[in-house]
Structures are given as C-alpha cells and as structure tokens.
C-alpha cells in the first residue's frame, strides 16, 4: 500500500537513460554508503512507456487542466445562477481519475524501480544514489536540492552576503530629483505606482520573458526533452537543482571537459540564455563545440526553474549558479567566463560586477538599457508609463553594471539584428550594442573617447561591411604596436583600475587611433540575425593587455 501511495503521489516520468558502463561521468556529491541497485539494460536510452491506464488518465487530466480555467472564470456566474452544485458534482466525479495514473504506475516495474531510487535519494544523497537518479528525466519539482545558497561556509560567517530578500542590485535614480518626498507627493504618485506594478506583473513580464509563459513551454516540451537527452547522452551532462536565496529552485546542467586533452576544457563557461531561451536548446552549444566546460541554467520560471523572471530573481539565480561553480564544481573565479546572449546580458553583467575576479565576459547580441527597446514596441502615448514601469520593476541596466567590471570584455554585434535595433535591422546605427560599446569605452577611457575619438568610433560602427571597416581603420593609419605600447606603459605606471586618463596630453590623431584600436578589440561583428546560432569559431576570448 505504501508503494501504491508513492506511485500516486510521485512525479511524472518522461525518459529513462541507461548507463554506458564507465563512460558515465561521476556525480559531484560526496559519497556515503547507502545506495540502491539500478537496473541494467543494453539500450542506451529510451522514452518511458506508461501503461494504458496511466497514459489515458494523464490525457484526461491534461484536458481538464485547460478547461478548468474556463470553469473557474465562470464560477461566480454559476454561483449566482444556482449551478454551484452541478459544478461541484463534476469535480467530485473527476476526483477518482486523479488516482488512475498512480495505479498505472504501480503496475509498471520501470516506474516502481524509479520511485524506489527517488525515495532513497531523498533519504540519503549519496553519490551512488545521485548517479542512479541521473538515469531518469522526470518532473523537476521532485528532484532533490543539490546545492543551497548558504552552503559556502564564508556566507554563513559573513554579513555582507545576500539576504533572503535577495542580492544587491544597482537602483535607478528618482525620475524627479530634488522633489520633496512628502506625504502629499506620495499620495499623488500612488496611482502611477499601482499602474506600473500591474503592467509589470501582467503584460510586461510576459512580453519581456515569453519563455516563462506556460503554453509556450508546453509546446516546446518535446524539443526540450530531446535537447536535454542530447546533453546527457552525448556530452555526459549532469543535472542539478540549486536553491537560491529567494527560495527559487534553479535548473542547471553541467558538462565537464577537464578530463579531456583540450586545454580550454579547464575553463568554465557559464551561459546566460535569452528571453525565450533554455539551456536545453540555447547558446550553450557554442562553447560546447569550442571544447570548454560549460554550465547552463534556466531563468526563474523557465522549464525546471521555479519563480518569475524579474531582475531581482534573475540576479539571485545567477548568484547561486556562480557559487555552485566555485564551491561545488571546483572552478576558481579566474577560470570562469561569463557568456550571454541577448537579454542574458543582464545576469552576465551583474555577475561580472559582483564577482570581479571572473576571467572574462562575452556578450552576444546584447544591449545597454531596456528603456529604448521597450519604447520601440509600445505606443508613444505610453512613453511615461513604459519608462516608469521599466525603471521601477524591469530595470535591465546592462551598461551600468558592465562599467563596474574591470576585466576583459568582448561584445558581438549582429549586423542584421531585428530585435535590439530601435528602427529597422538595416539601420545598424540603431543597434543598442553600439551604445553598450560606447558607454563602456567612455567609462574606461574618457580622455580617448572625447569628441574626436567618439566621432571616429561612430564612423567605424556605421560601416556596413568588413571592407568598409578596414577602410576607416586604414584611413586613420592606426598603428597597433604604438597603441599597445601606450596602453601598457600607462597600466604599468598607474595600475589596472578604470577609468584611465590615458590620452589626456595626446594629439587628436593619437586619440583617434587609440579609440579605433580599442573599439576593434572590444567589438566583433557577426553577419547574422538575432537568433542565428553563433558558430564555435566565432567564440573567441576577449582581448586584454
């Protein structure tokens, strides 16, 4: 009877992976004696085949799930029409169906074996139990937590770490500076604040992160399962659940290349996906093909991760991912590269700002600030509401965070990007990646990026082809050896901390040369649209002195 109850209450099982003897990578948890023997099979992997009772009952429940929203929306109508009893009778008749999947699972030896391993792992997370549990793909809500945000001992002893409310974020300046914050002013602002809150938590969040919408995830489920199988089967991926400081559970996948002959396998690339991207099918493939160790994770509310993807939750998730990489996977910050695509630039720049010792940051098809892109897709009459809503609730201030990082940075600009341009894809100067580059260079090299330097970099950014870029570069006769010697001499004398005053006593031509040299080192063009996968040969480490 206990086993039957476990099957009734147990998670849905999607797929079974079979081991290939010693080729399976060991789990990264400490070993303890208790374990459960896993079944053996000559097949490498197979979709779980539910019995007829479980299969048909699941179909009925899925149909009921989608119809329930309509029934609930009509609840008060039915109530006032005296139809509450028929509606309650319908759900009462449906109640026995909830047990049918469990009965079907109980008659299935594959599911009984799975639930035995899952229960044993919850009781004792030994390396053997975790290894056997990794043979199954099931509802991630039932996966045991592998890493807790408070696990690093330094966090327990320090008062400067994240609290349960979340990690530190840069807060926007008030829209009306200098205004007295009196009670009357607060009352006047209240309707606008309520409207902004409602917009952000309904339409705004779903427009900004469509990957968090349930219907989209449901439609993508077969693709996500297939992508996850590829990572496990072909790349020996190891899945893990991380508990962030806000209570959200973060779904991650780690591919370890440290045991290969490729030297880049010693470096870990943490991938930050786009607003409809999942690690199962996202930008994770680029560093994998390039031979790096890779750690992918899903935004809060995406696939196996819980929560909703607001900036605070995003930063909380990124924090526990970095902590997991350092304290559980054993990578030093100097061996970690942060790689982001599109909206993932927010968590990438937050990590760079908060963990300044990371090796490098690579931002592909990212932007400087969300406000101009939000204004692009909304009516002009909503300008004030959109600006206020973004600043208060969805403030993705990538450039501001990136300027707090002192290490190597590479920006990849898509020359046909249709998403982060504010006009049309052909207008390359409206690409917000340009603004990200200019703000970074102006912060780091303010004397070089004065009027002459800024003007010549804008000309270079406006070039529509590699030939035109090279023409502008050669027109100003940029001497790269001279530029390097100037920058190295300044660094040796003044140290690496930005901003630098290099270029202060330099001629206009000298500033132009340095500005073009720095722009070319910090930004590479990729002739593609926003969603075109980045080839492995385009994944290059950022330039540094």
PDB file of C-alpha atoms in Angstrom, residues 256-385:
ATOM      1  CA  UNK A 256      32.794  18.744 -17.543  1.00  0.00           C
ATOM      2  CA  UNK A 257      35.667  18.846 -20.055  1.00  0.00           C
ATOM      3  CA  UNK A 258      38.529  18.998 -17.551  1.00  0.00           C
ATOM      4  CA  UNK A 259      39.466  15.398 -18.252  1.00  0.00           C
ATOM      5  CA  UNK A 260      39.910  15.916 -21.998  1.00  0.00           C
ATOM      6  CA  UNK A 261      43.047  16.743 -23.959  1.00  0.00           C
ATOM      7  CA  UNK A 262      41.686  20.175 -24.898  1.00  0.00           C
ATOM      8  CA  UNK A 263      43.283  22.920 -22.749  1.00  0.00           C
ATOM      9  CA  UNK A 264      40.162  25.090 -22.915  1.00  0.00           C
ATOM     10  CA  UNK A 265      38.334  22.368 -21.001  1.00  0.00           C
ATOM     11  CA  UNK A 266      39.998  23.738 -17.850  1.00  0.00           C
ATOM     12  CA  UNK A 267      37.914  26.894 -18.274  1.00  0.00           C
ATOM     13  CA  UNK A 268      34.224  27.007 -17.323  1.00  0.00           C
ATOM     14  CA  UNK A 269      31.760  28.983 -19.450  1.00  0.00           C
ATOM     15  CA  UNK A 270      28.581  29.948 -17.588  1.00  0.00           C
ATOM     16  CA  UNK A 271      25.866  30.564 -20.194  1.00  0.00           C
ATOM     17  CA  UNK A 272      23.047  33.087 -19.721  1.00  0.00           C
ATOM     18  CA  UNK A 273      20.200  32.468 -22.159  1.00  0.00           C
ATOM     19  CA  UNK A 274      17.830  34.853 -23.952  1.00  0.00           C
ATOM     20  CA  UNK A 275      14.238  35.731 -23.078  1.00  0.00           C
ATOM     21  CA  UNK A 276      12.865  32.605 -24.785  1.00  0.00           C
ATOM     22  CA  UNK A 277      15.997  30.504 -24.451  1.00  0.00           C
ATOM     23  CA  UNK A 278      16.527  27.330 -22.453  1.00  0.00           C
ATOM     24  CA  UNK A 279      19.831  25.621 -21.761  1.00  0.00           C
ATOM     25  CA  UNK A 280      18.457  22.523 -23.486  1.00  0.00           C
ATOM     26  CA  UNK A 281      18.432  24.268 -26.885  1.00  0.00           C
ATOM     27  CA  UNK A 282      20.162  27.624 -26.341  1.00  0.00           C
ATOM     28  CA  UNK A 283      23.542  29.302 -26.691  1.00  0.00           C
ATOM     29  CA  UNK A 284      25.157  26.555 -24.624  1.00  0.00           C
ATOM     30  CA  UNK A 285      26.026  24.703 -27.854  1.00  0.00           C
ATOM     31  CA  UNK A 286      28.605  27.310 -28.939  1.00  0.00           C
ATOM     32  CA  UNK A 287      31.128  26.922 -26.079  1.00  0.00           C
ATOM     33  CA  UNK A 288      30.449  23.175 -26.025  1.00  0.00           C
ATOM     34  CA  UNK A 289      31.543  22.860 -29.637  1.00  0.00           C
ATOM     35  CA  UNK A 290      34.569  25.012 -28.831  1.00  0.00           C
ATOM     36  CA  UNK A 291      35.707  22.474 -26.205  1.00  0.00           C
ATOM     37  CA  UNK A 292      35.031  24.357 -22.944  1.00  0.00           C
ATOM     38  CA  UNK A 293      33.500  23.049 -19.750  1.00  0.00           C
ATOM     39  CA  UNK A 294      30.003  24.534 -19.677  1.00  0.00           C
ATOM     40  CA  UNK A 295      27.383  25.300 -17.029  1.00  0.00           C
ATOM     41  CA  UNK A 296      23.906  26.143 -18.331  1.00  0.00           C
ATOM     42  CA  UNK A 297      20.934  27.270 -16.281  1.00  0.00           C
ATOM     43  CA  UNK A 298      17.316  28.266 -16.876  1.00  0.00           C
ATOM     44  CA  UNK A 299      15.766  31.584 -15.881  1.00  0.00           C
ATOM     45  CA  UNK A 300      13.323  31.529 -12.941  1.00  0.00           C
ATOM     46  CA  UNK A 301      10.008  30.299 -14.306  1.00  0.00           C
ATOM     47  CA  UNK A 302      11.631  28.578 -17.307  1.00  0.00           C
ATOM     48  CA  UNK A 303      11.279  24.766 -17.618  1.00  0.00           C
ATOM     49  CA  UNK A 304      12.509  23.203 -14.353  1.00  0.00           C
ATOM     50  CA  UNK A 305      13.306  26.513 -12.614  1.00  0.00           C
ATOM     51  CA  UNK A 306      10.658  27.994 -10.303  1.00  0.00           C
ATOM     52  CA  UNK A 307       9.693  31.612  -9.712  1.00  0.00           C
ATOM     53  CA  UNK A 308       9.222  34.512 -12.124  1.00  0.00           C
ATOM     54  CA  UNK A 309      11.992  36.259 -14.077  1.00  0.00           C
ATOM     55  CA  UNK A 310      12.091  39.714 -12.509  1.00  0.00           C
ATOM     56  CA  UNK A 311      15.536  41.381 -12.221  1.00  0.00           C
ATOM     57  CA  UNK A 312      15.904  40.609  -8.510  1.00  0.00           C
ATOM     58  CA  UNK A 313      15.066  36.933  -9.014  1.00  0.00           C
ATOM     59  CA  UNK A 314      17.374  36.785 -12.029  1.00  0.00           C
ATOM     60  CA  UNK A 315      20.303  38.144 -10.015  1.00  0.00           C
ATOM     61  CA  UNK A 316      19.519  35.791  -7.118  1.00  0.00           C
ATOM     62  CA  UNK A 317      19.593  32.860  -9.531  1.00  0.00           C
ATOM     63  CA  UNK A 318      22.874  33.961 -11.117  1.00  0.00           C
ATOM     64  CA  UNK A 319      24.424  34.327  -7.686  1.00  0.00           C
ATOM     65  CA  UNK A 320      23.711  30.741  -6.655  1.00  0.00           C
ATOM     66  CA  UNK A 321      24.884  29.495 -10.083  1.00  0.00           C
ATOM     67  CA  UNK A 322      28.272  31.206  -9.645  1.00  0.00           C
ATOM     68  CA  UNK A 323      28.539  29.954  -6.063  1.00  0.00           C
ATOM     69  CA  UNK A 324      27.776  26.424  -7.278  1.00  0.00           C
ATOM     70  CA  UNK A 325      30.503  26.695  -9.925  1.00  0.00           C
ATOM     71  CA  UNK A 326      33.083  27.821  -7.363  1.00  0.00           C
ATOM     72  CA  UNK A 327      32.235  25.803  -4.264  1.00  0.00           C
ATOM     73  CA  UNK A 328      30.785  22.586  -5.679  1.00  0.00           C
ATOM     74  CA  UNK A 329      32.261  22.217  -9.168  1.00  0.00           C
ATOM     75  CA  UNK A 330      35.676  23.455  -8.011  1.00  0.00           C
ATOM     76  CA  UNK A 331      36.408  26.233 -10.524  1.00  0.00           C
ATOM     77  CA  UNK A 332      38.344  29.299  -9.433  1.00  0.00           C
ATOM     78  CA  UNK A 333      36.817  32.682 -10.442  1.00  0.00           C
ATOM     79  CA  UNK A 334      39.883  33.263 -12.660  1.00  0.00           C
ATOM     80  CA  UNK A 335      38.859  30.169 -14.656  1.00  0.00           C
ATOM     81  CA  UNK A 336      35.240  31.248 -15.187  1.00  0.00           C
ATOM     82  CA  UNK A 337      33.992  33.006 -18.339  1.00  0.00           C
ATOM     83  CA  UNK A 338      30.520  34.556 -18.402  1.00  0.00           C
ATOM     84  CA  UNK A 339      28.831  34.204 -21.795  1.00  0.00           C
ATOM     85  CA  UNK A 340      25.419  35.728 -22.521  1.00  0.00           C
ATOM     86  CA  UNK A 341      23.076  36.013 -25.432  1.00  0.00           C
ATOM     87  CA  UNK A 342      20.510  38.823 -25.769  1.00  0.00           C
ATOM     88  CA  UNK A 343      18.652  39.520 -22.510  1.00  0.00           C
ATOM     89  CA  UNK A 344      21.048  37.199 -20.695  1.00  0.00           C
ATOM     90  CA  UNK A 345      23.395  40.190 -20.703  1.00  0.00           C
ATOM     91  CA  UNK A 346      21.677  41.432 -17.544  1.00  0.00           C
ATOM     92  CA  UNK A 347      22.651  38.462 -15.382  1.00  0.00           C
ATOM     93  CA  UNK A 348      26.068  38.280 -17.071  1.00  0.00           C
ATOM     94  CA  UNK A 349      26.909  41.910 -16.289  1.00  0.00           C
ATOM     95  CA  UNK A 350      25.528  41.503 -12.765  1.00  0.00           C
ATOM     96  CA  UNK A 351      27.839  38.532 -12.211  1.00  0.00           C
ATOM     97  CA  UNK A 352      30.805  40.475 -13.632  1.00  0.00           C
ATOM     98  CA  UNK A 353      30.049  43.388 -11.307  1.00  0.00           C
ATOM     99  CA  UNK A 354      29.538  41.164  -8.256  1.00  0.00           C
ATOM    100  CA  UNK A 355      32.375  38.707  -8.969  1.00  0.00           C
ATOM    101  CA  UNK A 356      35.105  40.982 -10.369  1.00  0.00           C
ATOM    102  CA  UNK A 357      37.706  38.185 -10.461  1.00  0.00           C
ATOM    103  CA  UNK A 358      35.958  36.218 -13.215  1.00  0.00           C
ATOM    104  CA  UNK A 359      38.185  35.694 -16.239  1.00  0.00           C
ATOM    105  CA  UNK A 360      36.143  37.456 -18.949  1.00  0.00           C
ATOM    106  CA  UNK A 361      32.689  38.493 -20.156  1.00  0.00           C
ATOM    107  CA  UNK A 362      31.319  37.816 -23.667  1.00  0.00           C
ATOM    108  CA  UNK A 363      28.026  39.479 -24.605  1.00  0.00           C
ATOM    109  CA  UNK A 364      26.378  38.351 -27.842  1.00  0.00           C
ATOM    110  CA  UNK A 365      23.522  40.407 -29.333  1.00  0.00           C
ATOM    111  CA  UNK A 366      23.012  42.290 -26.086  1.00  0.00           C
ATOM    112  CA  UNK A 367      22.068  45.898 -25.316  1.00  0.00           C
ATOM    113  CA  UNK A 368      22.876  48.762 -22.954  1.00  0.00           C
ATOM    114  CA  UNK A 369      19.467  49.528 -21.441  1.00  0.00           C
ATOM    115  CA  UNK A 370      15.927  48.186 -21.768  1.00  0.00           C
ATOM    116  CA  UNK A 371      14.040  51.504 -21.920  1.00  0.00           C
ATOM    117  CA  UNK A 372      14.786  52.384 -25.607  1.00  0.00           C
ATOM    118  CA  UNK A 373      13.827  48.866 -26.724  1.00  0.00           C
ATOM    119  CA  UNK A 374      10.620  48.917 -24.657  1.00  0.00           C
ATOM    120  CA  UNK A 375       9.623  52.303 -26.100  1.00  0.00           C
ATOM    121  CA  UNK A 376      10.167  50.891 -29.597  1.00  0.00           C
ATOM    122  CA  UNK A 377       7.326  48.344 -29.287  1.00  0.00           C
ATOM    123  CA  UNK A 378       4.829  50.445 -27.299  1.00  0.00           C
ATOM    124  CA  UNK A 379       2.658  53.418 -28.359  1.00  0.00           C
ATOM    125  CA  UNK A 380       4.192  56.878 -27.990  1.00  0.00           C
ATOM    126  CA  UNK A 381       1.366  57.892 -25.673  1.00  0.00           C
ATOM    127  CA  UNK A 382       2.596  55.268 -23.194  1.00  0.00           C
ATOM    128  CA  UNK A 383       6.140  56.691 -23.001  1.00  0.00           C
ATOM    129  CA  UNK A 384       5.861  57.880 -19.404  1.00  0.00           C
ATOM    130  CA  UNK A 385       4.216  54.683 -18.166  1.00  0.00           C
TER     131      UNK A 385
END
